[in-house]
mmCIF file of C-alpha atoms and ligand atoms in Angstrom:
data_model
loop_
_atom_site.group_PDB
_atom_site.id
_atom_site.type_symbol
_atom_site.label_atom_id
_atom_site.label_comp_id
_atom_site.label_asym_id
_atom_site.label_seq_id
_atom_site.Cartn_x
_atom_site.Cartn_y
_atom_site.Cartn_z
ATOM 1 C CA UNK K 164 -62.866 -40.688 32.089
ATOM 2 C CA UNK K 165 -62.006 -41.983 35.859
ATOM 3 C CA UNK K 166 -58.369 -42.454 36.406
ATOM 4 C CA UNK K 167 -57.977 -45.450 38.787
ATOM 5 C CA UNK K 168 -54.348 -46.017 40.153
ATOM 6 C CA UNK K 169 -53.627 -49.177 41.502
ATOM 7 C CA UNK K 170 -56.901 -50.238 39.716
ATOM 8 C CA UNK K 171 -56.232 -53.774 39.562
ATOM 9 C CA UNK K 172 -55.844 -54.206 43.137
ATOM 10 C CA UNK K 173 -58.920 -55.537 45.659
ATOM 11 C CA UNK K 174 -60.441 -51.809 46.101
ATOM 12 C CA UNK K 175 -59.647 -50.510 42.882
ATOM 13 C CA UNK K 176 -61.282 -53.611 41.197
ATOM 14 C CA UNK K 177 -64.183 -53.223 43.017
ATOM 15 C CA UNK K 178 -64.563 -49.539 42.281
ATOM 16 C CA UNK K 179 -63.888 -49.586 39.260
ATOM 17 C CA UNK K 180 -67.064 -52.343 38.950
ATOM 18 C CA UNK K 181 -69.148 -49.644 40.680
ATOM 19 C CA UNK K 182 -68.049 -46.820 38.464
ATOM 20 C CA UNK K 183 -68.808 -48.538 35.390
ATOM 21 C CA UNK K 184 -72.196 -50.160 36.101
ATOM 22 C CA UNK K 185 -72.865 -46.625 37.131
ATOM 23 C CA UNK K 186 -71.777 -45.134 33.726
ATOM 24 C CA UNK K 187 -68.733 -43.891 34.056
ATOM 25 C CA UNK K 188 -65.771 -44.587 31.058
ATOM 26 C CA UNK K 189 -62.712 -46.175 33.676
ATOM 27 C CA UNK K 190 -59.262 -45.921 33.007
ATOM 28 C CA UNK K 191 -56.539 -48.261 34.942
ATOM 29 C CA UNK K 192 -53.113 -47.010 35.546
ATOM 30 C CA UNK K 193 -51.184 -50.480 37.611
ATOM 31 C CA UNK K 194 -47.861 -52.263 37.315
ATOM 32 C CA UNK K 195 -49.442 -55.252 38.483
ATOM 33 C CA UNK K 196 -46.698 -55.113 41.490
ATOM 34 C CA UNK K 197 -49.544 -56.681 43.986
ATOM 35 C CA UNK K 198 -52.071 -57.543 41.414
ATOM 36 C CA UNK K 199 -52.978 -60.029 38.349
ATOM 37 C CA UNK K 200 -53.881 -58.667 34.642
ATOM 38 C CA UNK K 201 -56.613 -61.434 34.924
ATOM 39 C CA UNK K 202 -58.621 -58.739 37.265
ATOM 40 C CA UNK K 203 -59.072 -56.497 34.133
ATOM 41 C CA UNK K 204 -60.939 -59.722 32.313
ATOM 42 C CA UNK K 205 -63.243 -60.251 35.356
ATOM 43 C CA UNK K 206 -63.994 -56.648 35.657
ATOM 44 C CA UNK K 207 -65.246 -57.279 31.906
ATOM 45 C CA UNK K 208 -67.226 -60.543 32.677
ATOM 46 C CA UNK K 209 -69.014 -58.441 35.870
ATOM 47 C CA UNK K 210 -69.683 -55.597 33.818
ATOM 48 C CA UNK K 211 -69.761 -56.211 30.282
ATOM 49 C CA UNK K 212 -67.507 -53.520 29.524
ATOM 50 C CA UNK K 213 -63.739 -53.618 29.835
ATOM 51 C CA UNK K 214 -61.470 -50.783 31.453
ATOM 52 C CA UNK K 215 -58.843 -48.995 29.561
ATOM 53 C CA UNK K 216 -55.275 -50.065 30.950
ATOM 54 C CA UNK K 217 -52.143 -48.466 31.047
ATOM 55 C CA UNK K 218 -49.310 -50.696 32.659
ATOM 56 C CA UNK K 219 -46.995 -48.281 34.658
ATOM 57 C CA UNK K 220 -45.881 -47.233 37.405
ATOM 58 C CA UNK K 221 -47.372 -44.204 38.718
ATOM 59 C CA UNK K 222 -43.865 -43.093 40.161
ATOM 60 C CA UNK K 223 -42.721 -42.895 36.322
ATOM 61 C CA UNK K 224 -43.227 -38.858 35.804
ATOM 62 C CA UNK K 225 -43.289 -38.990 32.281
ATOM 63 C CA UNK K 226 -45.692 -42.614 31.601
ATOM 64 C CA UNK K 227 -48.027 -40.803 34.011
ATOM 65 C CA UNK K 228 -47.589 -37.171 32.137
ATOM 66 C CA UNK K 229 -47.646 -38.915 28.979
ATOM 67 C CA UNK K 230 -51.060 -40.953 30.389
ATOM 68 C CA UNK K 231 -53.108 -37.160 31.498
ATOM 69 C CA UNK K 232 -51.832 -36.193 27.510
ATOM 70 C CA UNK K 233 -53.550 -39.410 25.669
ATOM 71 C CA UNK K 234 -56.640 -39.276 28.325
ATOM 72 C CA UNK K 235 -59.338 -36.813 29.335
ATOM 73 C CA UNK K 236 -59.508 -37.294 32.619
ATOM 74 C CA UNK K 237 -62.112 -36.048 35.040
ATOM 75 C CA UNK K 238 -61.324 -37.424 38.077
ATOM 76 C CA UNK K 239 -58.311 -39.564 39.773
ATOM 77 C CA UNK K 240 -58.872 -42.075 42.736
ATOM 78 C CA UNK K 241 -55.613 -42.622 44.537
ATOM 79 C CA UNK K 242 -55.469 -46.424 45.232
ATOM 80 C CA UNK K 243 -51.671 -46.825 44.257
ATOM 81 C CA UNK K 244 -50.046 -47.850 47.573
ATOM 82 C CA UNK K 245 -48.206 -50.573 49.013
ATOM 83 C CA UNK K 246 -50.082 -51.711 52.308
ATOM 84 C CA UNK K 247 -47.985 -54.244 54.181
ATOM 85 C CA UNK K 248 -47.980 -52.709 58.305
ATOM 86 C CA UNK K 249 -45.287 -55.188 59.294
ATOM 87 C CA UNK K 250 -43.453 -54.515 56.030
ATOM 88 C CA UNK K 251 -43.600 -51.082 56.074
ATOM 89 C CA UNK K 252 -41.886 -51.271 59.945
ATOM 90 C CA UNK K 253 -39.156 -53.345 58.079
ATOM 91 C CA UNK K 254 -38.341 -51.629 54.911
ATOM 92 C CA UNK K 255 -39.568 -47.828 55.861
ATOM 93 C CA UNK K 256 -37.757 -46.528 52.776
ATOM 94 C CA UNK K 257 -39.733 -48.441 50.613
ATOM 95 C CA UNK K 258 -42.711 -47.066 51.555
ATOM 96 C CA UNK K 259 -42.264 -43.644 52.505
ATOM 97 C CA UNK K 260 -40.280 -43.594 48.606
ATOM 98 C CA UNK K 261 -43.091 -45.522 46.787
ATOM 99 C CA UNK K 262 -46.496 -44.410 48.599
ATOM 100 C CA UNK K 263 -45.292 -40.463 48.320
ATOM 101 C CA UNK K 264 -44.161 -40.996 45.630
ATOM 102 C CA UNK K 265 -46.614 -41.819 43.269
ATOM 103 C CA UNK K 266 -49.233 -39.312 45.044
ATOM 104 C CA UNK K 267 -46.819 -36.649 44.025
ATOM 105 C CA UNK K 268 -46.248 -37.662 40.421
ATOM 106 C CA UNK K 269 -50.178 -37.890 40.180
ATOM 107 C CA UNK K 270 -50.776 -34.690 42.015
ATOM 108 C CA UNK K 271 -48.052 -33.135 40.032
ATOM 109 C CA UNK K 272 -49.814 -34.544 36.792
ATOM 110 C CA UNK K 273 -53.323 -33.099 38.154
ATOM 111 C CA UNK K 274 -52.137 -29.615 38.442
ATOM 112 C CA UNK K 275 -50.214 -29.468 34.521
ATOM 113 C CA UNK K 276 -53.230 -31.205 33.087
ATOM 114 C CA UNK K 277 -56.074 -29.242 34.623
ATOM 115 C CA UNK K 278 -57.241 -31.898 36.623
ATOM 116 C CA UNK K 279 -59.222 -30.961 39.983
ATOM 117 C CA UNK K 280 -60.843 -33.765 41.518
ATOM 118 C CA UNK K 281 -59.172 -36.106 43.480
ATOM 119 C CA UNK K 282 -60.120 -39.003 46.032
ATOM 120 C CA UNK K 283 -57.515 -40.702 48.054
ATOM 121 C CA UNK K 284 -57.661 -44.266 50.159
ATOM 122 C CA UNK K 285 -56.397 -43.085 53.415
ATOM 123 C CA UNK K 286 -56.950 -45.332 56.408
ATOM 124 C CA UNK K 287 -58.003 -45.533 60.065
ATOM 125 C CA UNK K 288 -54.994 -46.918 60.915
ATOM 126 C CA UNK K 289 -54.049 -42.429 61.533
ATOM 127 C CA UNK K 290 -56.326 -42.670 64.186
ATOM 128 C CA UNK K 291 -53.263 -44.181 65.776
ATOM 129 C CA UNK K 292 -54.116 -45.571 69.293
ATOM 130 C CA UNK K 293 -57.313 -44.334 69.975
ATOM 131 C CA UNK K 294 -58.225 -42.459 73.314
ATOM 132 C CA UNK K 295 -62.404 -42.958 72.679
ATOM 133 C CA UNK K 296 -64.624 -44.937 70.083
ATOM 134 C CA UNK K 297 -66.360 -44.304 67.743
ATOM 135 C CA UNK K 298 -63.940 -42.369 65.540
ATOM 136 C CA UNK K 299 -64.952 -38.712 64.298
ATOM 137 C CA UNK K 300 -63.368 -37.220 61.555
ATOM 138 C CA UNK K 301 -61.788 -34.426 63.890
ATOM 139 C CA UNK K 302 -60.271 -36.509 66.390
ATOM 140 C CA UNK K 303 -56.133 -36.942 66.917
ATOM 141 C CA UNK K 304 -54.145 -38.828 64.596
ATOM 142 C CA UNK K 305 -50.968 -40.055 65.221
ATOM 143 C CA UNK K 306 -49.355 -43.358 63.443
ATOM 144 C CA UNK K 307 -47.917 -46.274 65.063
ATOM 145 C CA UNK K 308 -46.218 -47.233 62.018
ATOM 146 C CA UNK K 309 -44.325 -45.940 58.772
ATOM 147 C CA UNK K 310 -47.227 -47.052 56.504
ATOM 148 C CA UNK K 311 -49.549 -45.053 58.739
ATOM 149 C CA UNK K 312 -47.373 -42.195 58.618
ATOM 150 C CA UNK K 313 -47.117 -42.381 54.690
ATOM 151 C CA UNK K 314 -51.020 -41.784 54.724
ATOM 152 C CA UNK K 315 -51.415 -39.282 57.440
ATOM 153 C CA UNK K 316 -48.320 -37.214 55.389
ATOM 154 C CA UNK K 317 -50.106 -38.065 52.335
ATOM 155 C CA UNK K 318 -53.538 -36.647 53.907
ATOM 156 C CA UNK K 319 -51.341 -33.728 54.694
ATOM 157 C CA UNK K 320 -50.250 -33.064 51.609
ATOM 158 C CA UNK K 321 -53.677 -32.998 50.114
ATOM 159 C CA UNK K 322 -54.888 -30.461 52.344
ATOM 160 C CA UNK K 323 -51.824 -28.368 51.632
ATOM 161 C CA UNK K 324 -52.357 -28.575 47.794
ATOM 162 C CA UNK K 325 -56.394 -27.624 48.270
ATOM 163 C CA UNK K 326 -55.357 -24.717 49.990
ATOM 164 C CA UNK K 327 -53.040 -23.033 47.471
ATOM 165 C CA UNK K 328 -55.136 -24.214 44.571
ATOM 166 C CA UNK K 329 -58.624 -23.386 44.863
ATOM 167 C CA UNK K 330 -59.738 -25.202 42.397
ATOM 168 C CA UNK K 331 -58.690 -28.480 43.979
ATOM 169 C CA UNK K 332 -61.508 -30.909 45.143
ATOM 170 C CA UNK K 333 -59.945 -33.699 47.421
ATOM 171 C CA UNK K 334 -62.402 -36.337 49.528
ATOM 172 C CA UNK K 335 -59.629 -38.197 51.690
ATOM 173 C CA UNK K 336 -61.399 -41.578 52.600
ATOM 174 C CA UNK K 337 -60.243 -43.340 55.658
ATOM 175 C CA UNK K 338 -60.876 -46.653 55.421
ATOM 176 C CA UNK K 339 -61.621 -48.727 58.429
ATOM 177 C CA UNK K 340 -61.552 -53.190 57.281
ATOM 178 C CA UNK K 341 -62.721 -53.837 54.323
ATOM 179 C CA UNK K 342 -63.200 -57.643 53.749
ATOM 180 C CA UNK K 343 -65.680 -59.614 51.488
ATOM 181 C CA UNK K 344 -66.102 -59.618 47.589
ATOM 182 C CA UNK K 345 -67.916 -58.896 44.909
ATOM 183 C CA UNK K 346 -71.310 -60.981 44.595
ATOM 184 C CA UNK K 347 -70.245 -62.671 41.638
ATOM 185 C CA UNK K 348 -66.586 -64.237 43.493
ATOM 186 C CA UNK K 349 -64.970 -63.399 40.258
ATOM 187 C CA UNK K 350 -63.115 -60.535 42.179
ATOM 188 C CA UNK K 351 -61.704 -60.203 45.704
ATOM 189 C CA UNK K 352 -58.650 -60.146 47.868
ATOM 190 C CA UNK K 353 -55.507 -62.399 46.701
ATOM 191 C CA UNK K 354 -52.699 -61.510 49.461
ATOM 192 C CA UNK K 355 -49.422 -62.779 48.168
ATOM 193 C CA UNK K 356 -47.718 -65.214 50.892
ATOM 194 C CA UNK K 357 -49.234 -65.701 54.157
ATOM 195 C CA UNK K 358 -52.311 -63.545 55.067
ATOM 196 C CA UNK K 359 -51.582 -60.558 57.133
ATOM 197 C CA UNK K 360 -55.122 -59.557 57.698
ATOM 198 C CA UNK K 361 -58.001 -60.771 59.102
ATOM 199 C CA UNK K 362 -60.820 -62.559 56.865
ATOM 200 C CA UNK K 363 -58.096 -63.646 54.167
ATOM 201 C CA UNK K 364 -56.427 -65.815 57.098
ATOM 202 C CA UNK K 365 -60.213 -66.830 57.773
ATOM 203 C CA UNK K 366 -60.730 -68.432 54.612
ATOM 204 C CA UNK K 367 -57.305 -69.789 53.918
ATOM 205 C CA UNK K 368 -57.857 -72.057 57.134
ATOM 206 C CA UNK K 369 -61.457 -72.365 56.377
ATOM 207 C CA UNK K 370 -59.864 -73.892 52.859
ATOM 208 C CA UNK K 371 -57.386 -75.994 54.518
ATOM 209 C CA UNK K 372 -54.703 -74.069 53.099
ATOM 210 C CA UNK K 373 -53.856 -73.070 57.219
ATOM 211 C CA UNK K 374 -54.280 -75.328 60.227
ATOM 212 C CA UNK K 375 -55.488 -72.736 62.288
ATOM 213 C CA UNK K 376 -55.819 -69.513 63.119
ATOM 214 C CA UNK K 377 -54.319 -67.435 65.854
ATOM 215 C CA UNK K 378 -55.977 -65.080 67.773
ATOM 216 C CA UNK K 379 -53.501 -62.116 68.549
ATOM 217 C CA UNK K 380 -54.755 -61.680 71.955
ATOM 218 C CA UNK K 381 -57.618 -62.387 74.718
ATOM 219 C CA UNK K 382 -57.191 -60.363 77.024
ATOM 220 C CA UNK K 383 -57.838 -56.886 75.670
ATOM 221 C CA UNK K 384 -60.675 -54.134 77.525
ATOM 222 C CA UNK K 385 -63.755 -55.534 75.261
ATOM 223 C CA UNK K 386 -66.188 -57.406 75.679
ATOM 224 C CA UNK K 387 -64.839 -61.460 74.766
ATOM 225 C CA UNK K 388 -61.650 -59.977 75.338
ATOM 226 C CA UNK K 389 -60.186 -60.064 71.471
ATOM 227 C CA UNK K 390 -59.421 -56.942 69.462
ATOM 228 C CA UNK K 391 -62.744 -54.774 67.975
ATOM 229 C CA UNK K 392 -62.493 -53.484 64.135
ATOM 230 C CA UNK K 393 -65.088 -51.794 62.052
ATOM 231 C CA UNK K 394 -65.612 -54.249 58.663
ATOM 232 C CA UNK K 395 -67.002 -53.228 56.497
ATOM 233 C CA UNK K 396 -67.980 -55.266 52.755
ATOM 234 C CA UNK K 397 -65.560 -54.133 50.249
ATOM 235 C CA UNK K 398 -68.523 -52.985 47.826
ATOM 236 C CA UNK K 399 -70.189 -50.829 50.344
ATOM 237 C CA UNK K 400 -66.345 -49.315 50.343
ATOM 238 C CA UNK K 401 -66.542 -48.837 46.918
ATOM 239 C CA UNK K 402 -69.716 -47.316 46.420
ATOM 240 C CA UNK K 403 -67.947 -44.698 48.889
ATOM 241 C CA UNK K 404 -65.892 -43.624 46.072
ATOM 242 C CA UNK K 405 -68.796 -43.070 43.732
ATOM 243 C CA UNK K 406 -70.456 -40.987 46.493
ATOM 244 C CA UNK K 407 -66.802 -39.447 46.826
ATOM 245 C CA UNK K 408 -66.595 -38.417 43.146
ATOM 246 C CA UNK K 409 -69.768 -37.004 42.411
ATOM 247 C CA UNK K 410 -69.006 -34.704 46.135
ATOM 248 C CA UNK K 411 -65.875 -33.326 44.564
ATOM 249 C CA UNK K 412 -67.168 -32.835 41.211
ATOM 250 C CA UNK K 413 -69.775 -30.636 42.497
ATOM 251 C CA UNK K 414 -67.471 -28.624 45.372
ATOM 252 C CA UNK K 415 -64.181 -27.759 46.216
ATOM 253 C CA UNK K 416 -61.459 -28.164 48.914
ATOM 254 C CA UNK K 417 -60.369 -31.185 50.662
ATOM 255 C CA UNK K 418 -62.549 -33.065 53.253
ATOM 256 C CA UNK K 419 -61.987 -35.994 55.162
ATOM 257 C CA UNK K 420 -64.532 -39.015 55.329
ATOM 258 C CA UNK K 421 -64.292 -42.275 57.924
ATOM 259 C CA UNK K 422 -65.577 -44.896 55.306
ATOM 260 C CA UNK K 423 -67.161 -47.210 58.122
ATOM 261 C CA UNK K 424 -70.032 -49.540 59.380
ATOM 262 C CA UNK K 425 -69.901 -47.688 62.827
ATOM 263 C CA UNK K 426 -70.627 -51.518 63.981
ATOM 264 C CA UNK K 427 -67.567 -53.075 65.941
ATOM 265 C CA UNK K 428 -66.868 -56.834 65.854
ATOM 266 C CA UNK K 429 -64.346 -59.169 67.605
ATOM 267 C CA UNK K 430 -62.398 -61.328 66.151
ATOM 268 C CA UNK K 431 -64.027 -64.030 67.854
ATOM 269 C CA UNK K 432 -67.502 -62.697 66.307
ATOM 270 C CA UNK K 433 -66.034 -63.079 63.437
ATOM 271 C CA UNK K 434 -64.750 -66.611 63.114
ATOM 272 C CA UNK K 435 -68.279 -67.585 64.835
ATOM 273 C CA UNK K 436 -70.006 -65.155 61.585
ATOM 274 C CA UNK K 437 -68.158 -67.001 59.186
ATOM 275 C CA UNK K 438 -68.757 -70.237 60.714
ATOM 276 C CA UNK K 439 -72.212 -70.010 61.223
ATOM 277 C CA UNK K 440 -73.005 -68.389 57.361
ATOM 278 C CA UNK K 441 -71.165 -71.030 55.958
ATOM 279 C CA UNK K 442 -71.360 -74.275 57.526
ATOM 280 C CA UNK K 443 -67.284 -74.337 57.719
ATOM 281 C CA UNK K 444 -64.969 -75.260 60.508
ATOM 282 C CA UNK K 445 -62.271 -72.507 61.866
ATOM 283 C CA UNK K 446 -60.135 -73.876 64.329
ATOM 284 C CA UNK K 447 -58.539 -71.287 66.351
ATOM 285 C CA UNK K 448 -55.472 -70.969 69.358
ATOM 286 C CA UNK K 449 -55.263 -68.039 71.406
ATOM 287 C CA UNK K 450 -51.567 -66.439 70.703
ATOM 288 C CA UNK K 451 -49.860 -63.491 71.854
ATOM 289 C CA UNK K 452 -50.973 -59.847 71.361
ATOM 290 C CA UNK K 453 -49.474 -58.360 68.193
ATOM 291 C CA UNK K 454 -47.409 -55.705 68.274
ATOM 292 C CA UNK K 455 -49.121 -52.025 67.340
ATOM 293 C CA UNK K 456 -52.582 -53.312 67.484
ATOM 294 C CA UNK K 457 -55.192 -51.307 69.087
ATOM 295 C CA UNK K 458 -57.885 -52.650 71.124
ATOM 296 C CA UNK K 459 -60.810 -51.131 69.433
ATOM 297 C CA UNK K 460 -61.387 -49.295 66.320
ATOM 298 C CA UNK K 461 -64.427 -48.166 64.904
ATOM 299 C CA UNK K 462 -66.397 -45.305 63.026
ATOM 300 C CA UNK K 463 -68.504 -42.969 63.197
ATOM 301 C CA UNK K 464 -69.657 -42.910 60.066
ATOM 302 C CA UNK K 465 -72.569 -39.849 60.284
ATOM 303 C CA UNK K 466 -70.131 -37.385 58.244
ATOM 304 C CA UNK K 467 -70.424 -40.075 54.582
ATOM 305 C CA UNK K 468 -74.322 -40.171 55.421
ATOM 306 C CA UNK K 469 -74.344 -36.128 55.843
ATOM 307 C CA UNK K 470 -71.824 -34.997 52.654
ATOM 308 C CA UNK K 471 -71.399 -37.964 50.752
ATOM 309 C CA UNK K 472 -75.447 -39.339 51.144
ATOM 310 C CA UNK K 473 -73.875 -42.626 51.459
ATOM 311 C CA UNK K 474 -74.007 -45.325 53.937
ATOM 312 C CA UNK K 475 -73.062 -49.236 54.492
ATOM 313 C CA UNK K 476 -75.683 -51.759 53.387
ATOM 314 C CA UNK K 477 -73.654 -55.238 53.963
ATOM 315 C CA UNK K 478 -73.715 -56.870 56.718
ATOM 316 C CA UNK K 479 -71.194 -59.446 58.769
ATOM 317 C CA UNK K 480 -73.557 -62.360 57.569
ATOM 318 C CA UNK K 481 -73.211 -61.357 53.722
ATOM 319 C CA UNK K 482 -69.261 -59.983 54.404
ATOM 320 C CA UNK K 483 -68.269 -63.417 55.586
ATOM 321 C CA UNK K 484 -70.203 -65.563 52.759
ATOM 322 C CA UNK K 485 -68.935 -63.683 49.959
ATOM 323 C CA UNK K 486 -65.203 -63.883 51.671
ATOM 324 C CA UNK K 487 -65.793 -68.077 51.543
ATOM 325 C CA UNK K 488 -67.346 -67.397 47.898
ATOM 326 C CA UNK K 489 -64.197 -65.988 46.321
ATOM 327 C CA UNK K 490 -61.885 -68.504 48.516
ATOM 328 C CA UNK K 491 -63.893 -70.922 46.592
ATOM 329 C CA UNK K 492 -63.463 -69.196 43.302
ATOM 330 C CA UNK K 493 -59.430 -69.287 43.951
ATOM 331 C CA UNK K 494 -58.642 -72.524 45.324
ATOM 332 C CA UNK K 495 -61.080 -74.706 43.162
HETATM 333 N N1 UFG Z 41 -56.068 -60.822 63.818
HETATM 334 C C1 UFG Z 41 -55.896 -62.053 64.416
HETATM 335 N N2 UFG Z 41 -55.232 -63.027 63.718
HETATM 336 C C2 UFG Z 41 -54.753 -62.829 62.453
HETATM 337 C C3 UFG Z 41 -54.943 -61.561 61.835
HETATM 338 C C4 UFG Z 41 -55.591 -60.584 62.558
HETATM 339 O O1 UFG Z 41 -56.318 -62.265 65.561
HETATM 340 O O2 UFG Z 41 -54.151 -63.742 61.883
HETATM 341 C C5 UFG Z 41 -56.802 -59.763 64.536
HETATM 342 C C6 UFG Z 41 -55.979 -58.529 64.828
HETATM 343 O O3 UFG Z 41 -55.261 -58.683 66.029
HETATM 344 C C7 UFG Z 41 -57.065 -57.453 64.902
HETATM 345 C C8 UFG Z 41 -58.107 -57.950 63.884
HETATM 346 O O4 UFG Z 41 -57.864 -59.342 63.732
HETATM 347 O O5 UFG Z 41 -57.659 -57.448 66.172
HETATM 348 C C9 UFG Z 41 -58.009 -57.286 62.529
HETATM 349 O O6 UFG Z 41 -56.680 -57.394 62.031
HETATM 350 P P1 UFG Z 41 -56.331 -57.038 60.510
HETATM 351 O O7 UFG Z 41 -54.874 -57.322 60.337
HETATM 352 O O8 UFG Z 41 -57.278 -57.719 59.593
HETATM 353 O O9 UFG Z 41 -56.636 -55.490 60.408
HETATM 354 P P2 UFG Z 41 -56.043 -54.265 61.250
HETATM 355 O O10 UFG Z 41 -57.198 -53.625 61.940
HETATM 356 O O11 UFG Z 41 -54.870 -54.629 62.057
HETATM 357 O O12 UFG Z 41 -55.469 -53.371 60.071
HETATM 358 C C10 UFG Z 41 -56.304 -52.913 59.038
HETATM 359 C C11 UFG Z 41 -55.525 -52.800 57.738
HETATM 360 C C12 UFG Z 41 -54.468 -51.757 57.852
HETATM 361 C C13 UFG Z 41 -55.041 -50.496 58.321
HETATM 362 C C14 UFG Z 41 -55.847 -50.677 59.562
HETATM 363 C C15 UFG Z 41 -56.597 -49.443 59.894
HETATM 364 O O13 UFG Z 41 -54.903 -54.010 57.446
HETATM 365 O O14 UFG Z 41 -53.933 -51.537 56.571
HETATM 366 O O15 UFG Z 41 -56.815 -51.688 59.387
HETATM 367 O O16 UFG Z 41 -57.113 -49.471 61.164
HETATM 368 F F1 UFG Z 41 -54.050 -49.621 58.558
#
């Protein structure tokens, strides 16, 4: 059985999709803090087969030692996180309590139970301001922010526990923007409140829901002048993790991975993308930079290809329809 923390949230949903349609038995540990029960039933519809679910918190030592007991787990992926950046600047506490917090318990719960393989949803965002792009696995981090710093400790942390237990298998995934949804738009992103991101903004003013969108900033060094990201479709992400598992099931220590297109995109690419794909107006202003945003940020993505045998298959045209799919699905 695959442990999935934070299952039931827009990655973990996704994965845990993959995972089963590739025969593996899924288990769901989520308090449903940031995410609806409803996601289990969808899973099910996708997949014909529904998830195990046990509703905790992964902070709770003894649920979680009381969850590796009932189960036999093979494998844990790490998605439990809160994953606010402005949030995480206001209430640092929060964060650095909650998102070391439940790695530890689960770590904790790895080592009494036997458990050895582990895959964690790191981030680019460690890559802090970058000095050249495309990103390699081996260049600087540094965080501009405490829920940055709560993933490049966390990466830390990992490494640390691989070394003194040697029979600890750890991929650390760093994420770059996922967007999109599943194919069938019966799963996908559902940000509570305004959108902080992106593609959920996108859609929400695509929908009507938000009279426009603003556009944090013209005038950086690229190439129309708005800020560059790597997106990548949130399935390609989570066929990552399948790569992921089947790496650390077969070899030990930790390694870190830049899941990544290696493709950069405006913003301004991306509101024409989505407009173009799907026939939908998105008005736009031009507003100030935000603060702690980087001009560019992309991957190199050649170390998945080379260890993991895995690579993105999605493209912008497909990210941004399936995005306006699930909108559809929500708001109808
Ligand atoms: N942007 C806008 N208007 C908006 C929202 C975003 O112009 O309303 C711009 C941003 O300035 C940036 C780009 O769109 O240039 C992408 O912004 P997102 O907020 O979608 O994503 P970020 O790259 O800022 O952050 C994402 C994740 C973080 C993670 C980081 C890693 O949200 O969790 O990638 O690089 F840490």
């Amino acid at each position: 059985m695959i442990l999935l923390t934070g299952g039931a949230g827009y990655i973990g949903s996704h994965t845990a999709v993959e995972l089963i349609e590739a025969g593996y038995d899924v288990l769901i540990a989520d308090n449903f803090y940031n995410s609806k029960p409803e996601v289990l039933d969808a899973i099910e519809k996708i997949t014909g087969k529904r998830p195990a679910l046990e509703e905790i918190d992964v902070c709770d030592v003894n649920k979680v030692d009381a969850m590796f007991e009932k189960y036999d787990i093979e494998a844990v992926l790490h998605f439990a996180s809160y994953k606010a950046v402005g949030e995480s600047v206001e209430k640092p506490l929060m964060y650095y309590r909650n998102d070391l917090d439940t790695l530890l318990t689960v770590m904790e719960a790895m080592k009494k139970h036997g458990v050895n393989n582990l895959i964690f949803s790191s981030s680019a965002t460690v890559y802090g301001v970058p000095e050249t792009v495309p990103l390699v696995e081996g260049m600087p981090t540094g965080c501009t922010n405490p829920y940055g710093w709560t993933k490049y400790m966390a990466e830390q942390i990992i490494q640390d526990v691989c070394y003194a237990q040697k029979d600890m298998s750890a991929v650390i995934l760093r994420y770059f923007n996922p967007i999109g949804a599943h194919k069938s738009a019966l799963i996908g992103e559902q940000p509570n409140g305004v959108p902080n991101n992106l593609m959920p903004y996108i859609t929400q003013v695509a929908s009507g829901i938000r009279p426009h969108l603003n556009v944090f900033g013209n005038d950086y060094d690229t190439p129309d002048g708005t800020g560059v990201r790597d997106y990548i479709h949130v399935v390609d992400i989570a066929k990552g993790h399948i790569a992921a598992v089947k790496y650390a099931m077969n070899h030990k220590g930790a390694e870190v991975v830049n899941l990544g297109t290696g493709n950069g995109y405006s913003v301004l690419d991306i509101v024409k993308t989505f407009e173009r794909v799907n026939g939908v107006p998105v008005p736009y202003q031009i507003a100030p930079r935000r603060e702690g945003d980087v001009a560019q940020c992309y991957a190199n993505p050649d170390k998945a290809e080379r260890l993991l045998g895995w690579k993105a298959e999605e493209d912008l045209d497909s990210m941004c329809k399936d995005a306006w799919e699930w909108e559809k699905h929500i708001t109808k």
